[in-house]
Amino acid sequence: MENGFVLELSGNTAILRALCRAARGGVSLEQQRNDIAALPASTACNVLMIYPRFMTDSFWNFSEACELVGARYPAIPLGLITVAALLPKSWNIRLVNRNTEELAESDLAWADMVMTGGMLFQQSDSLDLIEMCRARGLPVVVGGPDVSSSPHRYAAANFRVIGEAEGILDKFVAAWEEGQREGTFEAPKFQVDVTKTPIPRFDLLKFDQYLYIGVQFSRGCPFTCEFCDIIELYGRAPRTKTHAQMLAELQALYDLGYRGHVDFVDDNLIGNKKAIKAFLPALEAWIKEHDYPFEFTTEASLNLADDAELLQMLRRTNFFAIFVGIESPDEETLAAARKKQNTRRSIAESVHKIYRAGMSVTAGFIVGFDTEKGSVAQPMIDLIEEANIPIAMVGLLYALPNTQLTRRLAREGRLHVDHDAAPAGKGDQCTAGVNYETKRPRLDILRDYRKILDNIYDPDAFCGRLERLAAMLDCADRRKELPQGDIRGRVSTIKLVHELMSRLPEGRERFWKAFTTCMSINPNSVRGIVTLMAFYLHVGPYSRYVMKQIDRQIDDLEQGRFVAPKLLSPVEAERLAVNA
Ligand code: SF4
């Protein structure tokens, strides 16, 4: 009994110290128990938080744009630093982001526990980290969206935290302090009161490693897009933080000396329009009072364009770019994918309304829907051109774990068996997409996809969209100067243009012409336009890389070398449906 008790508690250093004292002094069992009971509720623990690597071949890492200003990765690990803020104050925390820095042996030696986890395309590194920790006897806790969607993939971890951390972390901490060293903790879905979420531990970040800093106002989205996992992870009733709470987060960033680009990482910032409209005046007053230390971006659904008042509020609050999911030019496809908010409207005109409110638009598009009739390539190219969207993230449809799409494909017997395993060596849906049996011939989908990339990232087409965007972007009232200390200010616009020209061997003259055209038609737009040019340094070569990969897949199909992956068994398909 006593030995068992000691073994069970073997990882808790303070309790061990109490037991050692007891052993040295020949203290009775009753005294040992009193010693333990007298320990503070939370004893010290060294927690090493490791943010796993994303695969490098990804649209999203914008590596060349980062390099231009000396950053190492675009986005911060906001989830991990939020979890850090939820842990007992007596616990010591170190953060290592594997996308920006090396994991040192000394960090591992220091740690009592490792916390890790992330998204699907971090799965491979997460699993490697779990294996490494287990091999050295270091307890490892895994959480985040991918473990929440596919917990079975992470069975090797000592602990799995499933769902939103705020809803369950206290139970994990209590279990750890009681000496438990294995377990799964699952938060009830969509129940977390985000008004109680603490300020993320921004102090753990090295700001100059990142292009921008993320904050979050809301979780959840009211829409029902079939391919989306957000509504499965966070629900359809957006939950929002209080104004005071949000401003306290921004104040914390300000007090830590951060200035520059802040991204509201909400999957749809306008999911609860009433709440965001109530918050924006408070944010506007705060940034004025602080002399505009931050410029904002976010994601929003396209119905933003229908609300002129909201557009003006965002403009006054220093929002300069919005990511919008457009997905397809085809009305029937949008309706079938339950993206109804994009139907019964001119998508291009909706995007132009956002430009006229002074914000540029980056958009997501998808190829591979069941309802695509014939080739979707030319209509998609035409839409990207007509809407003048310089940076279009065009990917192949990917059946993410834990979505309505995945469950439907499973029911229809069309889902690949390893659909929820991050494909080896592939960094996103551009090269890893179509993880299911297609309705249209796979070859046609891939040819469409290649044609779109080839067209939209041709330097001439890209520069044409930049010029037309500059003509529409009303940013007359945007400050030309960046806030003091903004990482983007490390390189002046002129130096940036010079760098761009020297790094763009092909199309250099066309880019120079685009720059001078934008200067002459809308000098206020130039900072934003040059930033988009900097992103081309990544998306231009990346699109050519993707085309090469797609060419290989096309060649395999044409030469009869393509071996279709095995399909999920009916039993597994049933499991997916039951777990939904
Ligand atoms: S609008 Fe965006 S976040 Fe909302 S359900 Fe659709 S894809 Fe998901």
XYZ file of C-alpha atoms and ligand atoms in Angstrom:
588
model
C 0.000 0.000 0.000
C 2.711 2.499 1.041
C 4.987 1.564 -1.852
C 2.098 1.794 -4.224
C 1.259 5.213 -2.856
C 4.822 6.431 -3.337
C 5.071 5.070 -6.848
C 1.809 6.638 -7.804
C 3.080 10.028 -6.694
C 6.583 9.607 -8.028
C 6.496 12.597 -10.405
C 5.482 15.218 -7.877
C 8.704 16.702 -6.610
C 7.293 18.500 -3.556
C 5.502 15.409 -2.320
C 8.657 13.409 -2.917
C 10.572 15.906 -0.842
C 8.070 15.431 1.992
C 8.407 11.667 1.763
C 12.214 11.874 1.719
C 12.136 14.042 4.835
C 9.908 11.416 6.401
C 12.237 8.599 5.383
C 15.302 10.401 6.751
C 13.659 11.247 10.051
C 11.752 8.016 10.536
C 8.484 9.944 10.555
C 5.286 7.983 10.925
C 2.930 7.347 8.036
C 0.381 9.619 9.703
C 2.971 12.418 9.879
C 3.882 11.823 6.213
C 0.238 12.229 5.265
C -0.034 15.405 7.356
C 3.099 16.752 5.623
C 1.549 16.124 2.247
C -1.787 17.626 3.263
C 0.044 20.758 4.442
C 1.699 21.315 1.045
C 0.458 24.329 -0.924
C -2.411 23.507 -3.297
C -0.162 23.914 -6.338
C 3.430 22.807 -6.099
C 6.190 23.862 -8.438
C 6.420 22.105 -11.762
C 8.617 22.934 -14.750
C 6.457 22.915 -17.863
C 8.124 22.975 -21.256
C 5.644 24.067 -23.891
C 6.731 22.998 -27.362
C 4.877 24.286 -30.404
C 5.354 21.637 -33.107
C 6.790 22.364 -36.532
C 4.491 22.889 -39.464
C 5.641 21.190 -42.635
C 7.777 23.648 -44.576
C 6.043 23.266 -47.946
C 3.049 25.393 -47.053
C 1.264 28.365 -48.532
C 0.903 29.787 -45.048
C 4.495 30.175 -43.859
C 5.291 33.198 -46.064
C 8.930 32.422 -45.417
C 10.402 34.980 -47.830
C 8.171 37.776 -46.510
C 9.323 36.888 -42.975
C 12.941 36.895 -44.030
C 12.646 40.383 -45.540
C 11.900 41.912 -42.129
C 13.960 39.471 -40.058
C 11.007 37.495 -38.662
C 11.043 33.683 -38.529
C 7.383 32.762 -38.739
C 4.142 34.650 -39.400
C 1.954 33.676 -36.428
C 2.373 33.097 -32.694
C 1.292 29.961 -30.766
C -1.714 31.722 -29.215
C -3.306 28.502 -27.942
C -0.238 27.443 -25.953
C 0.288 30.857 -24.352
C -3.410 30.878 -23.378
C -2.969 27.469 -21.748
C 0.152 28.842 -20.015
C -2.008 31.543 -18.427
C -4.408 28.894 -17.094
C -1.734 26.907 -15.241
C -1.043 27.425 -11.524
C 1.059 30.498 -10.792
C 3.606 28.349 -8.973
C 4.399 26.389 -12.147
C 7.387 27.528 -14.186
C 6.879 27.746 -17.921
C 9.245 27.818 -20.876
C 8.049 28.069 -24.461
C 9.908 26.708 -27.482
C 8.342 27.275 -30.894
C 9.909 24.737 -33.249
C 8.999 26.974 -36.193
C 11.248 29.733 -34.922
C 13.908 28.144 -32.729
C 15.719 24.955 -31.845
C 14.711 22.721 -28.986
C 17.713 22.505 -26.657
C 18.718 19.489 -24.595
C 18.915 21.823 -21.570
C 15.192 22.673 -21.981
C 14.262 19.003 -21.916
C 16.547 18.343 -18.942
C 14.864 21.226 -17.053
C 11.308 20.026 -17.678
C 9.046 17.977 -15.387
C 6.460 17.837 -18.144
C 6.081 18.709 -21.827
C 2.917 20.265 -23.224
C 2.476 20.194 -26.969
C -0.065 19.869 -29.777
C -1.464 21.855 -32.655
C -3.195 21.479 -35.984
C -3.382 18.660 -38.523
C -0.297 19.800 -40.405
C 1.696 19.775 -37.146
C 0.662 16.194 -36.426
C 3.855 14.610 -37.661
C 6.108 16.744 -35.433
C 3.682 16.378 -32.491
C 3.919 12.589 -32.740
C 7.723 12.762 -32.990
C 7.814 14.927 -29.869
C 5.569 12.507 -27.983
C 7.813 9.608 -28.937
C 10.935 11.502 -27.903
C 9.451 12.476 -24.520
C 8.241 8.969 -23.804
C 11.658 7.546 -24.671
C 13.254 9.740 -22.025
C 10.519 9.189 -19.429
C 9.291 12.775 -19.627
C 5.496 13.002 -19.214
C 3.899 14.600 -22.262
C 0.513 16.302 -22.466
C -1.073 16.926 -25.846
C -3.972 19.245 -26.654
C -5.249 21.525 -29.405
C -7.472 21.177 -32.470
C -5.952 18.043 -34.005
C -6.054 15.950 -30.832
C -9.605 17.220 -30.258
C -10.624 16.051 -33.736
C -8.553 12.846 -33.862
C -7.710 11.766 -30.287
C -6.923 8.203 -31.408
C -3.878 9.508 -33.336
C -2.349 10.667 -30.039
C -2.835 7.522 -27.944
C 0.929 7.455 -27.194
C 0.834 10.675 -25.151
C 0.621 10.393 -21.354
C -2.234 12.873 -21.283
C -4.694 14.020 -23.906
C -6.653 17.216 -23.330
C -9.607 17.215 -25.716
C -11.651 20.312 -26.457
C -11.245 23.852 -25.187
C -8.601 23.939 -22.441
C -10.472 26.341 -20.162
C -13.190 23.712 -19.744
C -10.974 20.954 -18.402
C -7.463 22.108 -17.488
C -8.233 22.455 -13.780
C -9.097 18.756 -13.676
C -5.839 17.899 -15.412
C -3.855 20.031 -12.935
C -5.612 18.401 -9.964
C -4.923 14.939 -11.379
C -1.249 15.808 -11.964
C -0.867 17.117 -8.449
C -2.441 13.959 -7.097
C 0.253 12.035 -8.929
C -1.701 10.771 -11.905
C 0.608 10.294 -14.896
C -1.760 9.069 -17.610
C -5.220 10.127 -18.636
C -7.635 11.712 -21.066
C -9.510 14.859 -20.114
C -12.381 15.980 -22.288
C -14.094 19.346 -22.006
C -17.851 19.516 -22.562
C -18.419 20.928 -26.060
C -19.006 24.652 -26.582
C -19.484 25.336 -22.859
C -16.414 27.439 -22.118
C -17.220 30.924 -20.917
C -14.559 32.910 -22.792
C -15.213 35.945 -20.596
C -13.238 34.015 -17.943
C -10.286 33.269 -20.245
C -7.157 34.916 -18.810
C -4.842 37.228 -20.743
C -2.516 34.987 -22.792
C 1.088 34.890 -21.560
C 2.384 37.258 -24.280
C 5.489 37.700 -22.112
C 6.618 34.190 -23.172
C 6.982 35.344 -26.794
C 9.963 36.832 -28.541
C 8.004 39.398 -30.553
C 10.649 39.962 -33.209
C 10.338 36.326 -34.332
C 6.846 36.972 -35.728
C 5.246 38.943 -38.547
C 2.194 39.617 -36.403
C 0.678 38.860 -33.016
C -2.678 37.092 -32.692
C -5.495 37.869 -30.287
C -8.967 36.343 -30.123
C -12.304 38.062 -29.516
C -14.771 35.261 -30.315
C -15.033 31.513 -30.806
C -17.590 29.817 -33.045
C -19.382 30.746 -36.247
C -23.112 30.745 -37.071
C -22.674 29.345 -40.591
C -22.715 25.693 -41.627
C -20.053 25.233 -44.318
C -19.817 21.501 -44.880
C -16.008 21.300 -45.020
C -15.384 23.408 -41.890
C -14.165 22.024 -38.560
C -14.525 25.302 -36.654
C -18.227 24.772 -36.028
C -17.497 21.243 -34.779
C -14.749 22.425 -32.436
C -16.261 25.686 -31.180
C -19.953 25.541 -32.059
C -22.335 27.730 -34.008
C -23.166 30.267 -31.318
C -20.217 32.679 -31.217
C -18.995 33.344 -27.683
C -17.263 36.672 -27.202
C -14.930 38.182 -24.648
C -15.872 41.338 -22.759
C -14.658 44.743 -23.945
C -12.576 45.237 -20.815
C -11.019 41.801 -21.231
C -10.111 42.421 -24.874
C -8.682 45.851 -24.181
C -6.689 44.404 -21.268
C -5.097 41.947 -23.729
C -4.152 44.775 -26.079
C -2.898 46.830 -23.153
C -0.731 43.887 -22.072
C 0.796 43.747 -25.557
C 1.291 47.511 -25.524
C 2.911 47.456 -22.077
C 5.286 44.710 -23.228
C 6.413 47.102 -25.971
C 4.765 45.437 -28.939
C 3.802 47.708 -31.832
C 2.537 46.813 -35.292
C 0.324 44.212 -36.908
C -2.217 42.444 -34.668
C -4.421 39.723 -36.142
C -7.805 38.881 -34.657
C -7.546 35.133 -35.194
C -11.320 34.621 -34.895
C -12.538 32.298 -37.622
C -15.293 34.776 -38.316
C -14.947 38.079 -36.457
C -18.442 39.111 -37.538
C -20.091 35.818 -36.511
C -21.919 37.803 -33.838
C -22.368 41.185 -35.556
C -24.112 42.759 -32.598
C -21.199 41.903 -30.319
C -18.461 43.133 -32.670
C -20.362 46.338 -33.407
C -20.684 46.969 -29.686
C -16.937 46.351 -29.183
C -15.453 48.351 -32.077
C -16.179 51.832 -30.631
C -14.302 50.840 -27.464
C -11.406 49.572 -29.587
C -11.421 52.743 -31.678
C -11.242 54.886 -28.547
C -8.410 52.735 -27.183
C -6.233 52.917 -30.289
C -6.778 56.690 -30.578
C -5.831 57.159 -26.953
C -2.667 55.099 -27.547
C -1.821 56.898 -30.822
C -2.560 53.983 -33.160
C 0.028 51.441 -31.958
C -1.575 48.544 -33.848
C -2.969 47.814 -37.312
C -5.460 44.968 -37.491
C -6.402 42.087 -39.778
C -8.937 39.312 -39.358
C -11.132 36.696 -41.059
C -14.755 37.454 -41.826
C -17.581 36.030 -43.887
C -18.444 37.810 -47.129
C -21.702 39.194 -45.753
C -19.440 41.810 -44.153
C -19.803 43.623 -47.491
C -23.552 44.038 -46.882
C -23.035 46.137 -43.773
C -21.732 49.593 -44.679
C -21.783 50.707 -41.055
C -19.645 47.765 -39.923
C -17.182 48.354 -42.786
C -16.749 51.966 -41.698
C -16.306 50.910 -38.081
C -13.550 48.475 -39.053
C -11.917 51.143 -41.178
C -11.908 53.667 -38.340
C -10.473 51.014 -36.032
C -7.398 50.557 -38.248
C -8.253 47.222 -39.892
C -6.277 47.020 -43.128
C -6.915 43.518 -44.527
C -9.555 40.809 -44.278
C -9.341 37.114 -45.168
C -12.588 35.879 -46.728
C -13.578 32.322 -47.671
C -15.006 32.578 -51.187
C -14.423 28.903 -52.119
C -16.079 28.672 -55.542
C -17.519 30.773 -58.365
C -20.305 28.212 -58.823
C -23.645 28.978 -57.093
C -24.735 25.349 -57.038
C -21.448 24.290 -55.473
C -21.692 27.018 -52.832
C -25.234 25.959 -51.986
C -24.294 22.265 -51.817
C -21.294 23.084 -49.594
C -23.701 25.067 -47.390
C -21.780 28.267 -48.040
C -25.054 30.047 -48.578
C -23.761 33.410 -47.429
C -21.768 33.610 -50.682
C -24.763 32.905 -52.939
C -27.278 35.290 -54.495
C -24.715 38.063 -54.743
C -21.995 39.372 -57.015
C -18.922 38.089 -55.191
C -16.651 40.519 -57.043
C -18.842 43.500 -56.138
C -18.893 42.390 -52.484
C -15.092 42.294 -52.449
C -14.931 45.726 -54.103
C -17.089 47.163 -51.306
C -14.467 46.051 -48.798
C -11.744 47.702 -50.924
C -13.718 50.929 -51.016
C -13.768 50.822 -47.215
C -9.957 50.834 -47.252
C -9.240 47.147 -46.541
C -7.621 44.682 -48.907
C -8.941 41.142 -49.262
C -7.098 37.836 -49.256
C -9.386 34.959 -50.148
C -9.630 31.196 -49.984
C -10.785 29.077 -52.932
C -11.312 25.328 -53.222
C -11.230 22.961 -56.183
C -12.682 19.449 -56.034
C -16.313 19.792 -54.904
C -18.727 17.073 -56.019
C -21.035 19.553 -57.715
C -18.465 21.152 -60.030
C -19.857 20.800 -63.524
C -17.130 20.436 -66.091
C -14.077 22.613 -65.718
C -14.165 25.111 -62.869
C -10.782 26.580 -63.793
C -11.742 29.461 -66.087
C -14.700 30.682 -63.973
C -12.436 30.697 -60.894
C -9.642 32.547 -62.699
C -12.198 35.041 -64.018
C -13.617 35.625 -60.544
C -10.167 36.181 -58.982
C -9.384 38.630 -61.801
C -12.730 40.433 -61.648
C -12.589 40.757 -57.878
C -8.910 41.888 -58.097
C -7.742 39.603 -55.331
C -3.926 39.592 -55.445
C -3.345 36.788 -52.920
C -5.799 33.939 -53.514
C -5.207 30.803 -51.484
C -6.456 28.190 -53.940
C -6.331 24.680 -52.523
C -7.713 21.253 -53.241
C -10.701 20.132 -51.205
C -9.479 18.321 -48.102
C -11.839 16.288 -45.938
C -10.636 17.479 -42.533
C -11.308 15.179 -39.601
C -14.434 16.087 -37.673
C -16.496 17.800 -40.381
C -19.892 17.199 -41.976
C -18.050 16.563 -45.254
C -15.906 13.823 -43.748
C -18.903 12.101 -42.221
C -20.834 12.278 -45.513
C -17.905 10.871 -47.489
C -17.556 8.093 -44.905
C -21.261 7.269 -45.181
C -20.935 7.216 -48.961
C -17.928 4.875 -48.727
C -15.610 7.433 -50.384
C -13.232 8.407 -47.578
C -9.604 7.280 -47.667
C -8.531 5.124 -44.768
C -5.789 7.476 -43.539
C -7.830 10.610 -44.121
C -6.980 11.980 -40.656
C -3.236 11.279 -40.776
C -1.122 14.228 -41.881
C 0.310 13.107 -45.232
C 4.079 12.596 -45.097
C 6.058 15.538 -46.432
C 3.006 17.589 -47.387
C 2.321 20.896 -45.705
C -1.248 21.780 -46.646
C -4.220 21.029 -48.856
C -2.422 22.365 -51.951
C -0.380 19.207 -52.276
C -2.251 16.874 -49.908
C -5.848 17.567 -50.932
C -8.508 15.260 -52.398
C -8.197 12.605 -49.668
C -11.374 10.884 -50.885
C -12.806 9.281 -54.009
C -13.862 12.107 -56.304
C -17.061 12.359 -58.331
C -15.437 14.202 -61.215
C -12.394 12.383 -62.596
C -9.426 13.109 -60.314
C -7.387 13.930 -63.396
C -9.809 16.721 -64.382
C -9.702 18.205 -60.897
C -5.891 18.250 -60.873
C -5.701 19.759 -64.364
C -8.161 22.474 -63.329
C -6.171 23.198 -60.216
C -2.892 23.452 -62.102
C -4.397 25.777 -64.682
C -5.711 28.133 -61.992
C -2.335 28.378 -60.238
C -0.522 28.847 -63.526
C -2.770 31.755 -64.461
C -3.234 33.650 -61.231
C 0.422 33.690 -60.188
C 1.747 34.674 -63.563
C 3.591 37.964 -62.743
C 1.604 39.899 -65.342
C -1.769 38.727 -63.972
C -0.684 39.310 -60.357
C 0.583 42.831 -61.100
C -2.582 43.662 -63.058
C -4.665 42.783 -59.999
C -2.385 44.920 -57.808
C -2.857 47.927 -60.081
C -6.629 47.563 -60.172
C -6.692 47.056 -56.407
C -4.686 50.267 -55.907
C -7.270 52.132 -57.977
C -10.079 50.890 -55.709
C -8.469 50.909 -52.268
C -9.648 53.964 -50.422
C -7.008 54.390 -47.756
C -6.807 58.193 -47.857
C -7.154 58.411 -44.090
C -4.664 55.636 -43.275
C -1.427 56.762 -41.668
C 1.574 56.450 -43.942
C 4.023 55.925 -41.082
C 4.176 52.682 -39.157
C 4.148 52.871 -35.360
C 7.571 53.260 -33.777
C 8.981 49.774 -33.126
C 6.879 47.983 -35.759
C 8.930 45.099 -37.207
C 7.726 46.070 -40.694
C 9.479 49.408 -40.255
C 12.872 47.673 -40.226
C 12.873 47.934 -44.007
C 11.727 51.173 -45.657
C 9.272 50.962 -48.563
C 11.991 52.027 -50.998
C 14.453 49.436 -49.642
C 11.700 46.820 -49.781
C 11.015 47.642 -53.421
C 14.738 47.405 -54.153
C 14.932 44.024 -52.410
C 11.878 42.823 -54.288
C 13.311 43.812 -57.633
C 16.572 42.049 -56.919
C 14.797 38.888 -55.740
C 12.339 38.731 -58.613
C 14.437 37.754 -61.600
C 11.394 37.012 -63.737
C 8.794 39.716 -64.073
C 11.046 42.362 -62.505
C 10.073 44.986 -65.046
C 6.402 44.142 -64.650
C 6.628 44.535 -60.855
C 8.438 47.862 -61.225
C 5.707 49.077 -63.576
C 3.050 47.975 -61.069
C 4.861 49.865 -58.309
C 5.122 53.100 -60.302
C 1.504 52.790 -61.503
C 0.254 52.381 -57.923
C 2.425 55.334 -56.847
C 0.857 57.545 -59.464
C -2.797 56.500 -59.086
C -2.958 56.081 -55.316
C 0.178 56.957 -53.329
C -1.636 56.134 -50.062
C -2.007 52.533 -51.170
C 1.694 51.982 -51.785
C 2.621 50.581 -48.388
C -0.110 47.945 -48.652
C 0.681 47.191 -52.282
C 4.391 46.709 -51.573
C 3.482 44.365 -48.697
C 1.423 42.272 -51.122
C 4.391 42.251 -53.522
C 6.535 40.953 -50.669
C 4.066 38.086 -50.199
C 4.479 37.270 -53.880
C 8.085 36.358 -53.065
C 6.577 33.361 -51.306
C 3.356 32.618 -53.205
C 4.955 32.970 -56.669
C 7.647 30.297 -56.160
C 5.310 28.250 -53.942
C 2.648 28.042 -56.649
C 5.308 26.824 -59.093
C 6.415 24.209 -56.563
C 2.793 23.051 -56.154
C 2.370 22.863 -59.934
C 5.382 20.544 -60.138
C 3.851 18.281 -57.493
C 0.516 18.303 -59.301
C 2.267 17.566 -62.597
C 3.703 14.415 -60.996
C 0.256 13.358 -59.811
C -1.195 14.051 -63.276
C 1.608 12.068 -64.887
C 0.974 9.114 -62.547
C -2.710 9.164 -63.436
C -2.036 9.434 -67.169
C 0.544 6.658 -67.107
C -1.655 4.348 -64.997
C 0.780 4.467 -62.058
C -1.683 6.032 -59.613
C -2.750 3.579 -56.935
C -5.964 4.693 -55.272
C -5.643 4.649 -51.463
C -7.747 2.129 -49.547
C -11.145 3.276 -48.395
C -12.334 3.514 -44.816
C -14.192 0.391 -43.729
C -17.950 0.576 -43.017
C -17.182 -0.110 -39.326
C -14.834 2.872 -39.153
C -17.339 4.987 -41.054
C -19.940 4.086 -38.432
C -17.487 5.074 -35.669
C -17.092 8.511 -37.270
C -20.848 8.986 -37.443
C -21.313 7.915 -33.809
C -18.543 10.202 -32.540
C -20.024 13.250 -34.271
S -17.964 30.945 -42.537
Fe -15.894 30.176 -42.193
S -15.787 29.658 -39.999
Fe -17.959 29.886 -40.557
S -18.662 27.796 -40.996
Fe -18.033 28.750 -42.927
S -15.842 28.189 -43.214
Fe -16.408 27.796 -41.059
